[in-house]
Short mmCIF file of the C-alpha atoms (twelve columns), coordinates in Angstrom:
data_MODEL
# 
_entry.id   MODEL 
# 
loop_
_atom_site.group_PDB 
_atom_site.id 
_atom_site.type_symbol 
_atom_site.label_atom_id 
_atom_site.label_alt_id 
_atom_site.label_comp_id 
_atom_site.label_asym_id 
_atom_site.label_seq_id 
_atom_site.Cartn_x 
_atom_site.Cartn_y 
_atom_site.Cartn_z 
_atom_site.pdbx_PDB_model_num 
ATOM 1   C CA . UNK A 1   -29.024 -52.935 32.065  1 
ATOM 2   C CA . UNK A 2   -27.253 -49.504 31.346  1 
ATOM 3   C CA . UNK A 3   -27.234 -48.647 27.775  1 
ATOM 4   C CA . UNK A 4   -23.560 -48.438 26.360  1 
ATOM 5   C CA . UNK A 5   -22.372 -44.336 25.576  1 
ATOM 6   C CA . UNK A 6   -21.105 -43.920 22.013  1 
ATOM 7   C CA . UNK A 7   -17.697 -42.659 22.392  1 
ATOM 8   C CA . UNK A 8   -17.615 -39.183 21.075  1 
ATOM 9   C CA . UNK A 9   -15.093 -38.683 18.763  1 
ATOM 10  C CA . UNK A 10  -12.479 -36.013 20.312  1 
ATOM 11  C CA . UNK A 11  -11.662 -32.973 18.983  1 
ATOM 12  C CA . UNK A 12  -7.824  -33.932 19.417  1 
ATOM 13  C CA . UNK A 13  -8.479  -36.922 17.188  1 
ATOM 14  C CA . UNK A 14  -10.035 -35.177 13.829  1 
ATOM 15  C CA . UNK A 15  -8.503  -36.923 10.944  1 
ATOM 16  C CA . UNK A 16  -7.029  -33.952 8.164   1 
ATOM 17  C CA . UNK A 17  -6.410  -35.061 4.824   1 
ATOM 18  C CA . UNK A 18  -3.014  -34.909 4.033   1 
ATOM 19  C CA . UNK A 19  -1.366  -31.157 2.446   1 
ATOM 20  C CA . UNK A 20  -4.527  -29.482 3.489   1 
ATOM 21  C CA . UNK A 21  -2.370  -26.410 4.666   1 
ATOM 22  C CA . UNK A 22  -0.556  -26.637 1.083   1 
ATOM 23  C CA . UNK A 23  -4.037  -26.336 -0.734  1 
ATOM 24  C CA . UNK A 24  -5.271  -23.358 1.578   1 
ATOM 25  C CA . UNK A 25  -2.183  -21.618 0.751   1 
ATOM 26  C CA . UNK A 26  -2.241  -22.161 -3.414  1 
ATOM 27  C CA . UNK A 27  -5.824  -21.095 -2.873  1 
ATOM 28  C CA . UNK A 28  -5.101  -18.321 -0.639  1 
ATOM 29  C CA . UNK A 29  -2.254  -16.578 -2.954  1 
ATOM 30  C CA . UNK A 30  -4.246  -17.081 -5.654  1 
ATOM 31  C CA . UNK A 31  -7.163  -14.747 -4.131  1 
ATOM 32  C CA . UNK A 32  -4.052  -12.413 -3.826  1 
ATOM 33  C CA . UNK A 33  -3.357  -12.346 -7.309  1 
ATOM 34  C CA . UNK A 34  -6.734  -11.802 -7.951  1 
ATOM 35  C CA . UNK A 35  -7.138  -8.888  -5.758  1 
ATOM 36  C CA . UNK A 36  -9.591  -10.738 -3.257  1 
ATOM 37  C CA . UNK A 37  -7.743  -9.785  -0.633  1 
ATOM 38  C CA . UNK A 38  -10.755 -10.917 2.158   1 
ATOM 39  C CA . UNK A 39  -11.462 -14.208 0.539   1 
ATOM 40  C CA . UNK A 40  -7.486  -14.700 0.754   1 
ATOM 41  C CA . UNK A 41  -7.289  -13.805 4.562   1 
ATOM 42  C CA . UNK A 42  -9.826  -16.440 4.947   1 
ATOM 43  C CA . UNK A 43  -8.033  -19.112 3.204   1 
ATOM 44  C CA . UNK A 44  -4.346  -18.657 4.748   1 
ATOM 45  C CA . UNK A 45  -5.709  -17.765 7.883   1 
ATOM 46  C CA . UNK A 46  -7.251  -21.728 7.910   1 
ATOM 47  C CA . UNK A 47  -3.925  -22.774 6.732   1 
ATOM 48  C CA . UNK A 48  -2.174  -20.815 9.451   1 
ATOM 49  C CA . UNK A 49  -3.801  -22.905 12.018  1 
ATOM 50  C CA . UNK A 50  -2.675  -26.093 10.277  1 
ATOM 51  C CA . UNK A 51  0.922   -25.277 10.071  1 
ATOM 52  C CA . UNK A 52  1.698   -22.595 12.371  1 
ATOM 53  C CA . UNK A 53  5.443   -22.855 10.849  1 
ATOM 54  C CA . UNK A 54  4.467   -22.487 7.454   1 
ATOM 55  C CA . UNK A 55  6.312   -18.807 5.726   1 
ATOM 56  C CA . UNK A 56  4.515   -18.729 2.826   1 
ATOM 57  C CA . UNK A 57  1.691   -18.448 4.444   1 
ATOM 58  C CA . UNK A 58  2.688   -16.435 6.931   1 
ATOM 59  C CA . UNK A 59  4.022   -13.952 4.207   1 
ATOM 60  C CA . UNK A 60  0.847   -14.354 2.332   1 
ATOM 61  C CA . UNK A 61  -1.128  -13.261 5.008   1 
ATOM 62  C CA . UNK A 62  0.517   -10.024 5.854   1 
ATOM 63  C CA . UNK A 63  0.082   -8.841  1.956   1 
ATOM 64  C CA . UNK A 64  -3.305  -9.522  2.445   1 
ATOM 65  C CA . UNK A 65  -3.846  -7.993  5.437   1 
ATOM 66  C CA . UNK A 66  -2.229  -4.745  3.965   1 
ATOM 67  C CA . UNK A 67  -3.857  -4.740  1.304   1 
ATOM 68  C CA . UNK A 68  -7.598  -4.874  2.414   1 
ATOM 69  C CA . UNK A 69  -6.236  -1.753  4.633   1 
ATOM 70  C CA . UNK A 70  -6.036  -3.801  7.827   1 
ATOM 71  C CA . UNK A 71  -2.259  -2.262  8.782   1 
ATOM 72  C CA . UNK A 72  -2.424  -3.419  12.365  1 
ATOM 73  C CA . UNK A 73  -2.967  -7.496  11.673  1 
ATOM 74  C CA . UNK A 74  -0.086  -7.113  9.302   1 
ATOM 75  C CA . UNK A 75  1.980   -5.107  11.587  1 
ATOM 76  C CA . UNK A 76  1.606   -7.672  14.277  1 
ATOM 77  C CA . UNK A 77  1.460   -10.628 11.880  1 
ATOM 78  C CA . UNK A 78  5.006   -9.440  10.624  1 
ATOM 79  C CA . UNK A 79  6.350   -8.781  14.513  1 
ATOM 80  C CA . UNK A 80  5.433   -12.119 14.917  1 
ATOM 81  C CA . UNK A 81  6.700   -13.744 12.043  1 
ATOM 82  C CA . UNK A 82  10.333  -11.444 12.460  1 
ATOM 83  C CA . UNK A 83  10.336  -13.079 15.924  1 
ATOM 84  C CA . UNK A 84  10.250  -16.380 15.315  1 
ATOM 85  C CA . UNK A 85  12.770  -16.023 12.645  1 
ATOM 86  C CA . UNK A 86  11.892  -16.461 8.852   1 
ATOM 87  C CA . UNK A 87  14.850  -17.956 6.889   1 
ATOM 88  C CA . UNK A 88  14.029  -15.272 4.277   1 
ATOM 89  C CA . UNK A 89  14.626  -12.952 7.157   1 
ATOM 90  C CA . UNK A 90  15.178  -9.575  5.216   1 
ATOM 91  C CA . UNK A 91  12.455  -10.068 2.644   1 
ATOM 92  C CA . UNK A 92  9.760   -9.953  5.785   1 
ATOM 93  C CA . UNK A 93  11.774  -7.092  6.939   1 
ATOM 94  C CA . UNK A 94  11.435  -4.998  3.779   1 
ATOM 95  C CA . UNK A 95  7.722   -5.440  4.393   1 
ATOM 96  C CA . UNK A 96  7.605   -4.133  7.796   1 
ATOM 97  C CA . UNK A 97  8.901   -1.040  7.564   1 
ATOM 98  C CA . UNK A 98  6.892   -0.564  4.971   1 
ATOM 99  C CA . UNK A 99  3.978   -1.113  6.547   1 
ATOM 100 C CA . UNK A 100 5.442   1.121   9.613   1 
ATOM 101 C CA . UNK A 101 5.978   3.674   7.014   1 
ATOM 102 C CA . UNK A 102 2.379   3.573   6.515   1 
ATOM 103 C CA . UNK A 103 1.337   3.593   9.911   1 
ATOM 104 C CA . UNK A 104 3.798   6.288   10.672  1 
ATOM 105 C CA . UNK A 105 4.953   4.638   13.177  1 
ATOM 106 C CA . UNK A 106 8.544   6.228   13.028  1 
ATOM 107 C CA . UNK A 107 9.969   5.418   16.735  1 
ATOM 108 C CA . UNK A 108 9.756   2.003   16.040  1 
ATOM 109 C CA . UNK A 109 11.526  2.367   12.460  1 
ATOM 110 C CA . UNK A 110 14.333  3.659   13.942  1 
ATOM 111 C CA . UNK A 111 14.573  1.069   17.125  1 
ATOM 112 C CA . UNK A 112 13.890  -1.467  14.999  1 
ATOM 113 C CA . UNK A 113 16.522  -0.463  12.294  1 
ATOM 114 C CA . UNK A 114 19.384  0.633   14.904  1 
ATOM 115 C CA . UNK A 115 18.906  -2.881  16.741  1 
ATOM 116 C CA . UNK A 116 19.257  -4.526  13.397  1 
ATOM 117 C CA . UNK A 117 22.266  -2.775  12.345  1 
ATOM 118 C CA . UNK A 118 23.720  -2.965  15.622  1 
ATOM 119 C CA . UNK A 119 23.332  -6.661  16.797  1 
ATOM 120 C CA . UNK A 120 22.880  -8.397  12.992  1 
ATOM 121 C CA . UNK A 121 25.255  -9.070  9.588   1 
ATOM 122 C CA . UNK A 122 23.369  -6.778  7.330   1 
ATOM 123 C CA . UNK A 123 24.332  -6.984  3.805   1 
ATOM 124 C CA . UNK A 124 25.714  -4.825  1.788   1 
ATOM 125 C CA . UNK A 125 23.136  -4.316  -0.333  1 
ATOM 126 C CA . UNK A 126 20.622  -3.696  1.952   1 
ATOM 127 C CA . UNK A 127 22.745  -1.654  4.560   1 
ATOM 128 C CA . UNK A 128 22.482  1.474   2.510   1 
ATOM 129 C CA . UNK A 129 18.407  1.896   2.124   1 
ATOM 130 C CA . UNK A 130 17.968  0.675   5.878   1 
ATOM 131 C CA . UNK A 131 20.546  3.747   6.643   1 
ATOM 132 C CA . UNK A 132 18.676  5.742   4.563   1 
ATOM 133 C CA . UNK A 133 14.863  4.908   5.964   1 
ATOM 134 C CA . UNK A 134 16.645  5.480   9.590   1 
ATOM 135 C CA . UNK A 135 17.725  9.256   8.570   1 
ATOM 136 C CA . UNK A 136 14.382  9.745   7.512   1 
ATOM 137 C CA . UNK A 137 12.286  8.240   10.302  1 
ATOM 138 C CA . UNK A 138 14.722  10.352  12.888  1 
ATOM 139 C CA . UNK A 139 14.014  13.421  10.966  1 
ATOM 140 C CA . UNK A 140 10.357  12.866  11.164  1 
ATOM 141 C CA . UNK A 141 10.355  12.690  15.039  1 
ATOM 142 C CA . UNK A 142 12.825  15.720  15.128  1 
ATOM 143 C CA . UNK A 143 11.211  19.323  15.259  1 
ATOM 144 C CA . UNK A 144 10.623  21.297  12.040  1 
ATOM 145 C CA . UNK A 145 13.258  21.179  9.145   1 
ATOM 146 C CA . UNK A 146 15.714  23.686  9.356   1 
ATOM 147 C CA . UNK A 147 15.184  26.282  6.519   1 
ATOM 148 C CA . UNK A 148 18.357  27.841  7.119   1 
ATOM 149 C CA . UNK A 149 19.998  25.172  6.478   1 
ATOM 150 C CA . UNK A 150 18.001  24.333  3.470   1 
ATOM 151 C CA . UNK A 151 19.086  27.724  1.647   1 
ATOM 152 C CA . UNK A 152 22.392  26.450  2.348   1 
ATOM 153 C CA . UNK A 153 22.457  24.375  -0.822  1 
ATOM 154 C CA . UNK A 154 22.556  25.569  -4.887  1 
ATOM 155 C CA . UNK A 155 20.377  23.798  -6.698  1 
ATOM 156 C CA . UNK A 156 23.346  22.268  -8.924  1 
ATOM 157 C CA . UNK A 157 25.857  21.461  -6.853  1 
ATOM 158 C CA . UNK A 158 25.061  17.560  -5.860  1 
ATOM 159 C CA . UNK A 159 25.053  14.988  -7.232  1 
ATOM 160 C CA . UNK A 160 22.282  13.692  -9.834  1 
ATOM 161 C CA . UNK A 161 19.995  11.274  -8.025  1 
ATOM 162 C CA . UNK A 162 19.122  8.410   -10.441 1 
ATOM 163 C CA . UNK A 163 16.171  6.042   -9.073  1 
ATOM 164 C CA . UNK A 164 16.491  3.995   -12.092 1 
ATOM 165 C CA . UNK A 165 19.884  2.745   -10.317 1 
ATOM 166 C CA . UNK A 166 18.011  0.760   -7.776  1 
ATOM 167 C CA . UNK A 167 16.801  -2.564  -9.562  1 
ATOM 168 C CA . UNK A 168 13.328  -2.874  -8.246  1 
ATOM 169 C CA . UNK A 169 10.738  -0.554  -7.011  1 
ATOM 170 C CA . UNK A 170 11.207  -1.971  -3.347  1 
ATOM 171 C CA . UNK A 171 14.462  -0.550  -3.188  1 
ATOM 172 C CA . UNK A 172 13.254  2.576   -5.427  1 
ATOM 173 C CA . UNK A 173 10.669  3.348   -2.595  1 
ATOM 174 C CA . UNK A 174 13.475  3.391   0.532   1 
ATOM 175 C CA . UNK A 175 15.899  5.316   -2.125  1 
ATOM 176 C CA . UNK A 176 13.026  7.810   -2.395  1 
ATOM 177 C CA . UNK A 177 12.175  7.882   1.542   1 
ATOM 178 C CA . UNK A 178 15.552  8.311   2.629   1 
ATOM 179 C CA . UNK A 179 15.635  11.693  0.853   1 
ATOM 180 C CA . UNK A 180 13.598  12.930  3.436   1 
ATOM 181 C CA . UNK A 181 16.262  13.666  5.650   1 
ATOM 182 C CA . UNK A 182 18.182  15.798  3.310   1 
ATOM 183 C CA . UNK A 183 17.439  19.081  0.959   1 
ATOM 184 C CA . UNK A 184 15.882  17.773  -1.883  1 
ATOM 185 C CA . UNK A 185 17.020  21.017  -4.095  1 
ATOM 186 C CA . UNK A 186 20.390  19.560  -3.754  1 
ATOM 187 C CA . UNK A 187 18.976  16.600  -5.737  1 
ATOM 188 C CA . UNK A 188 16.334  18.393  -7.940  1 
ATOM 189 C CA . UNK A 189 17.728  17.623  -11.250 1 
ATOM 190 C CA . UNK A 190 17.474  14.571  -11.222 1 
ATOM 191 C CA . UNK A 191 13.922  14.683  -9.588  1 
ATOM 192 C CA . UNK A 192 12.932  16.893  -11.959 1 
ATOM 193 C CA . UNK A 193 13.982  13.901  -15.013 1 
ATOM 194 C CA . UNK A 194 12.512  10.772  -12.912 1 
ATOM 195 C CA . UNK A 195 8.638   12.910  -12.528 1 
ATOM 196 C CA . UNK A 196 8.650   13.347  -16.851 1 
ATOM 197 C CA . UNK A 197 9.302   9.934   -17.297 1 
ATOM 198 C CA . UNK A 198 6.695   7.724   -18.962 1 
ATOM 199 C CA . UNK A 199 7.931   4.856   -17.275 1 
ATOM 200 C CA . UNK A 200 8.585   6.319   -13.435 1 
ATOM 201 C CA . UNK A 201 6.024   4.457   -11.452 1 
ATOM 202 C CA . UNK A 202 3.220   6.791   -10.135 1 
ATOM 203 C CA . UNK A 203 3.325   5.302   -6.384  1 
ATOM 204 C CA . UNK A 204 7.077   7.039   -6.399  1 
ATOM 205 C CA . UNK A 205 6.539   10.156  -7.878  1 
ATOM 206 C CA . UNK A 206 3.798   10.891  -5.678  1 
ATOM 207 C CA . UNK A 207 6.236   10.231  -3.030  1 
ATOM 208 C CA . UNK A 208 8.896   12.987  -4.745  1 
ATOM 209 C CA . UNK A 209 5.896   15.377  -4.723  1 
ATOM 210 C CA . UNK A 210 5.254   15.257  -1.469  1 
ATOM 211 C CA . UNK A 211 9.314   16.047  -0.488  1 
ATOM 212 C CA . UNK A 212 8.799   18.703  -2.738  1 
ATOM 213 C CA . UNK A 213 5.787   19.844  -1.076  1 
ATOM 214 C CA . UNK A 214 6.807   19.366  2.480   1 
ATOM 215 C CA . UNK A 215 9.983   21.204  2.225   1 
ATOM 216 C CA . UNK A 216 8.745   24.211  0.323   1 
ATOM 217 C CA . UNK A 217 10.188  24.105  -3.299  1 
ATOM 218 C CA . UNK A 218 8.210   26.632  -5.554  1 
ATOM 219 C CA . UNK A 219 9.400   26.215  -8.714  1 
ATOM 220 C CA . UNK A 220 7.683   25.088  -12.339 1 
ATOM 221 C CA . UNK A 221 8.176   20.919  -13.052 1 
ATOM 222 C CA . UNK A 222 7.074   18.553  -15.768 1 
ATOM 223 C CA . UNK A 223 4.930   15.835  -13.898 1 
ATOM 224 C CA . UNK A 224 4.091   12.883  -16.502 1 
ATOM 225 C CA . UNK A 225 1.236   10.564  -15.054 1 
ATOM 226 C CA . UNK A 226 -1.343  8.474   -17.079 1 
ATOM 227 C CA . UNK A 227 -0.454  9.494   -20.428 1 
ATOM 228 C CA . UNK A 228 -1.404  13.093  -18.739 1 
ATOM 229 C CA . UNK A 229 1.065   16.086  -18.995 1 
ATOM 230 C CA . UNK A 230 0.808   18.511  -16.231 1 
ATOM 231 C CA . UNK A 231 2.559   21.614  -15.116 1 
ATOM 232 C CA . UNK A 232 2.811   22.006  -11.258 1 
ATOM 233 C CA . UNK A 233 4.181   23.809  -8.948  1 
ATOM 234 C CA . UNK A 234 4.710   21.361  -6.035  1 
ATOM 235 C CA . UNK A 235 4.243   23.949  -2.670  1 
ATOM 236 C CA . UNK A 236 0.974   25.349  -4.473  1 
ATOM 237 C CA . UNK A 237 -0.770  21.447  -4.677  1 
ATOM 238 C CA . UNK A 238 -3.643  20.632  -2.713  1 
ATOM 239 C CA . UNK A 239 -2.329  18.904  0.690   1 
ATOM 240 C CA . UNK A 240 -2.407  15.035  -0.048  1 
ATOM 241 C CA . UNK A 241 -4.643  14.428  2.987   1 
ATOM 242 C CA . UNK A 242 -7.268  16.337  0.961   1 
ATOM 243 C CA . UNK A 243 -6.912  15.125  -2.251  1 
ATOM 244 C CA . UNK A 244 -6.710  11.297  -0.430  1 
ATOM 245 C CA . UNK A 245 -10.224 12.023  1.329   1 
ATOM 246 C CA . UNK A 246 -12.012 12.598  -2.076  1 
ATOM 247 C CA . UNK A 247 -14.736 14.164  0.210   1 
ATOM 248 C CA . UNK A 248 -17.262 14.138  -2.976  1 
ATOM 249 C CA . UNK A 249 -17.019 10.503  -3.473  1 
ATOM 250 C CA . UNK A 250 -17.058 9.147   0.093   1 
ATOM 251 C CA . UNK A 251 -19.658 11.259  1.359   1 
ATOM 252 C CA . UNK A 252 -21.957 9.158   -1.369  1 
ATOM 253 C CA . UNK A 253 -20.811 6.362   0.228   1 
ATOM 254 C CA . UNK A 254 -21.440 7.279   4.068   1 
ATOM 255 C CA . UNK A 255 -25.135 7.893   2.680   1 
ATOM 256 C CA . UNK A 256 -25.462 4.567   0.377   1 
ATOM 257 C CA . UNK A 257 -23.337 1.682   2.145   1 
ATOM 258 C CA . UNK A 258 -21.309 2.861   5.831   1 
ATOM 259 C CA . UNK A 259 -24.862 2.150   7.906   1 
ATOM 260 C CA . UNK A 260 -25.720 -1.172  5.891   1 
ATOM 261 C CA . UNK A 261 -22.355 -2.377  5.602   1 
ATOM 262 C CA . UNK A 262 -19.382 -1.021  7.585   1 
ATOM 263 C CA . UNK A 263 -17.077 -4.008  6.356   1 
ATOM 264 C CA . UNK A 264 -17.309 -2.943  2.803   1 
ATOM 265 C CA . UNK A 265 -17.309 0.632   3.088   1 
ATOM 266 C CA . UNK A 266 -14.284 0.224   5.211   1 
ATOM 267 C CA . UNK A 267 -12.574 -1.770  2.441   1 
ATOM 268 C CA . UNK A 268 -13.946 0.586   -0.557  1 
ATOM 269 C CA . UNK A 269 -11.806 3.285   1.620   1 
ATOM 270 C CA . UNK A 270 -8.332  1.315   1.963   1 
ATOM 271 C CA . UNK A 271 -8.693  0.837   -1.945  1 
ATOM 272 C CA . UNK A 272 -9.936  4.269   -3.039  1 
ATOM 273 C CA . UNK A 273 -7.286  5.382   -1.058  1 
ATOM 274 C CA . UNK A 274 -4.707  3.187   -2.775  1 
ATOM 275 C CA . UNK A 275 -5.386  4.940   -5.589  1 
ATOM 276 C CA . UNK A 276 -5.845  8.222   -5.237  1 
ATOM 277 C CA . UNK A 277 -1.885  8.147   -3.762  1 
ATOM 278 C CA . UNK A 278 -1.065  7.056   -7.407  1 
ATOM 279 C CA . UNK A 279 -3.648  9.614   -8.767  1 
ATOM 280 C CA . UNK A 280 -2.255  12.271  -6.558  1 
ATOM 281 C CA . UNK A 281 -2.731  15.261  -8.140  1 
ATOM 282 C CA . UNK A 282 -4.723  14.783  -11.249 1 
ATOM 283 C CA . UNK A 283 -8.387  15.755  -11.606 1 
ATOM 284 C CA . UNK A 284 -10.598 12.474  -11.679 1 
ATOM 285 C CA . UNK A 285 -12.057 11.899  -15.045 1 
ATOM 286 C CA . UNK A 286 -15.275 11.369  -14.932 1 
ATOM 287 C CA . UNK A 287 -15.662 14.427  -12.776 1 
ATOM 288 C CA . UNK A 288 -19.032 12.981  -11.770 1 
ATOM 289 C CA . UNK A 289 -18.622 11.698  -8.545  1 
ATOM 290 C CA . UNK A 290 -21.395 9.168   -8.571  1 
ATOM 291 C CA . UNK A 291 -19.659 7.146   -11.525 1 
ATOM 292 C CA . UNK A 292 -16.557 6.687   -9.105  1 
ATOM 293 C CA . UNK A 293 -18.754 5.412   -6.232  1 
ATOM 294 C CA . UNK A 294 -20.838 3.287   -8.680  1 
ATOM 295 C CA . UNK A 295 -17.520 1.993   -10.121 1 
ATOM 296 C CA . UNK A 296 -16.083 1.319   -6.480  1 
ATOM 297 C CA . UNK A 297 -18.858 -0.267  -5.385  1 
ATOM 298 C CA . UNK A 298 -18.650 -2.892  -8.105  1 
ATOM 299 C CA . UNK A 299 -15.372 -4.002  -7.428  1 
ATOM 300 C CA . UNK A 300 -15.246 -4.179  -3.957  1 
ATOM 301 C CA . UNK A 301 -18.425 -6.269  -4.043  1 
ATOM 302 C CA . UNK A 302 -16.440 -8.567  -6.409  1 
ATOM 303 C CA . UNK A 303 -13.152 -8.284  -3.913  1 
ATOM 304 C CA . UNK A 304 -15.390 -10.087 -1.188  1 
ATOM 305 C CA . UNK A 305 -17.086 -12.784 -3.689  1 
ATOM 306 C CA . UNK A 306 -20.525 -11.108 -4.422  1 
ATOM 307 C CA . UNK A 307 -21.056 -9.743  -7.616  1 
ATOM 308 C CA . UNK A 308 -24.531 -6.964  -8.906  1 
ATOM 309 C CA . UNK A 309 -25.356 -6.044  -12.065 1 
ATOM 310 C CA . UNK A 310 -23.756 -2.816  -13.661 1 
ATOM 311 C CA . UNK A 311 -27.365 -2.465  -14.672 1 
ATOM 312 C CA . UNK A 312 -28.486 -2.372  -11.066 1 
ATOM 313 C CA . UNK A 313 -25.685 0.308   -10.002 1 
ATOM 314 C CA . UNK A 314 -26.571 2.195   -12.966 1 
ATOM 315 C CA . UNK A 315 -30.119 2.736   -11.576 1 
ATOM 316 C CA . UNK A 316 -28.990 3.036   -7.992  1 
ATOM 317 C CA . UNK A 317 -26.436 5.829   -8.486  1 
ATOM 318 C CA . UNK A 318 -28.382 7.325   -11.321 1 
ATOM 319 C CA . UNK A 319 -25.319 7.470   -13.922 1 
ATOM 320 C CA . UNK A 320 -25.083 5.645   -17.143 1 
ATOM 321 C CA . UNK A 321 -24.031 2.021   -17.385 1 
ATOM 322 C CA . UNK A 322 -20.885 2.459   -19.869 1 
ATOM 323 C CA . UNK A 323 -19.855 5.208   -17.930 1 
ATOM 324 C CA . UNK A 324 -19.306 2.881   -15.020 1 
ATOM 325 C CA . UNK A 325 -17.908 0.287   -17.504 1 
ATOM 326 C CA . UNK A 326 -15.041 2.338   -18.350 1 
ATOM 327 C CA . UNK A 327 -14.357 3.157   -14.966 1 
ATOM 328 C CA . UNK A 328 -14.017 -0.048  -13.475 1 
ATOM 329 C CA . UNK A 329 -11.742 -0.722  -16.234 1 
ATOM 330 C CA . UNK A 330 -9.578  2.065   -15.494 1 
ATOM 331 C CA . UNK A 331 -9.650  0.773   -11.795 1 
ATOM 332 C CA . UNK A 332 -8.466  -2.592  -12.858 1 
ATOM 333 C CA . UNK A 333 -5.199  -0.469  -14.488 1 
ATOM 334 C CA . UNK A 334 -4.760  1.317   -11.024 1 
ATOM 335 C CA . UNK A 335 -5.142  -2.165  -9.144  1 
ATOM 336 C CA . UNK A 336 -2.057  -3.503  -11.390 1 
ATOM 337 C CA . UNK A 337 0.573   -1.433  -10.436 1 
ATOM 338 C CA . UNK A 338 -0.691  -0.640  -6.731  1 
ATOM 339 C CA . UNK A 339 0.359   -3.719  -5.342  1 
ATOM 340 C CA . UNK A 340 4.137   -4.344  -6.566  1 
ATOM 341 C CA . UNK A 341 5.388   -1.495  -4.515  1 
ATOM 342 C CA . UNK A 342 5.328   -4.134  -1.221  1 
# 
């Protein structure tokens, strides 16, 4: 007599407790707001399999993508999402070309932007800044900036440009970037006012200095950053790709973590990096490079759920343990105010 098979259950027929998806996402936005940007890719990532539909998590995923430095998932994560039509459809676009910006990826700014202005109802409010961010991603692909044309201008005679107009820093940042396209002397006044404010938002200013930088302006300015009062003349600062680089502190790292652990040494660079654009161009204090990389170390290891004594790093970088302390709590302060930009 044949023995009777057990019916296997089916993949197909796995029973899933009910708002499973909902509880990945709360979960996953909350390692967001935490700054644990991996743990959150896990968690909507598992929800984006349950509800496919779902544009919160959808959204969720692409800040946490761009955040832990991985620009392509969110690129394509976004390009899908825009495809399929969020109902929030401008919000996701503000976030691409954002993330395009980053990539550089100018061609497809402006193809994307023309096709948008030419086939959709773009509102009002929004028509200006995407006009703006398509000057400035045609001038990119276009040869060299005239400097005839920039000597053309007096220094005083356009008009004042006023970020604080624009209500929140997402619209400050395509304000800023459409500037690109024109002579920013003709708007230096009110450059010159934004960089001395206390309250102008470090991620932007670094963006004015590099305008200033790019197209040549050699003149004195006020920058205020980090209750830190500096003098500059932008055309004589260090080129940003430099100063991003911070050779001293990621050579320690190549040494210490890149062989052992590529996936952490990869996301120690998207956040250093993060950072120094808001540093951009003060001198680190410490100076001591080793206090950065003992610092960085600590919370990346925290950003992907493992956690090591300060006591441990302290002996393993050779660099004293409140020295770190206050480091990682000046990292926390950059960490707030690098993410509201997107």
């Amino acid at each position: 007599m044949k023995k009777r098979k057990k019916n296997k259950p089916h993949k197909d027929n796995i029973f899933l407790f009910p708002n499973v998806d909902k509880l990945l996402m709360e979960k996953g936005l909350e390692k967001i707001k935490n700054k644990r940007f991996t743990e959150a890719i896990e968690f909507l990532e598992n929800g984006r399999e349950l509800a496919q539909e779902n544009e919160e998590i959808a959204l969720g995923l692409i800040i946490a993508y761009f955040e832990a430095g991985n620009l392509l998932a969110a690129k394509n994560l976004a390009q899908d999402s825009l495809h399929k039509g969020f109902s929030d459809y401008f919000q996701l676009f503000d976030v691409y070309i954002m993330i395009l910006l980053q990539l550089n990826e100018y061609e497809e700014i402006v193809s994307t932007i023309q096709a948008l202005i030419d086939e959709r109802e773009v509102p009002l409010d929004k028509l200006d800044n995407f006009t703006k961010i398509l000057e400035f991603s045609k001038r990119k692909i276009e040869t060299e900036f005239s400097k005839t044309s920039q000597c053309s201008y007096d220094y005083d005679e356009g008009k004042d440009f006023d970020i604080l107009q624009y209500k929140n820093l997402n619209d400050q940042f395509l304000a800023i970037a459409g500037l690109a396209h024109a002579n920013v002397r003709v708007y230096l006044r009110g450059i010159k006012e934004y960089l001395q404010l206390d309250k102008g938002h470090p991620f932007l200013k670094t963006m004015l200095l590099q305008l200033l930088k790019e197209q040549e302006v050699s003149e004195e300015l006020v920058l205020v950053k980090f209750n830190q009062t500096l003098s500059i003349n932008p055309d004589q600062l260090v080129a940003i790709d430099l100063y991003l680089d911070s050779p001293d502190i990621t050579n320690i790292f190549k040494r210490v973590i890149e062989q052992r652990n590529p996936t952490l040494y990869e996301s120690i660079k998207a956040i250093m990096n993060r950072h120094s654009f808001l540093l951009f161009p003060i001198e680190r204090v410490p100076q001591n490079p080793y206090i950065w990389a003992a610092a960085y170390h600590f919370i990346a290891l925290e950003y992907h759920g493992e956690t090591i004594s300060i006591d441990k790093l302290a002996k393993k970088y050779e660099v004293e343990q409140e020295a770190i302390s206050k480091t990682i709590l000046f990292i926390r302060e950059l960490e707030e105010i690098s993410s509201p930009i997107i």
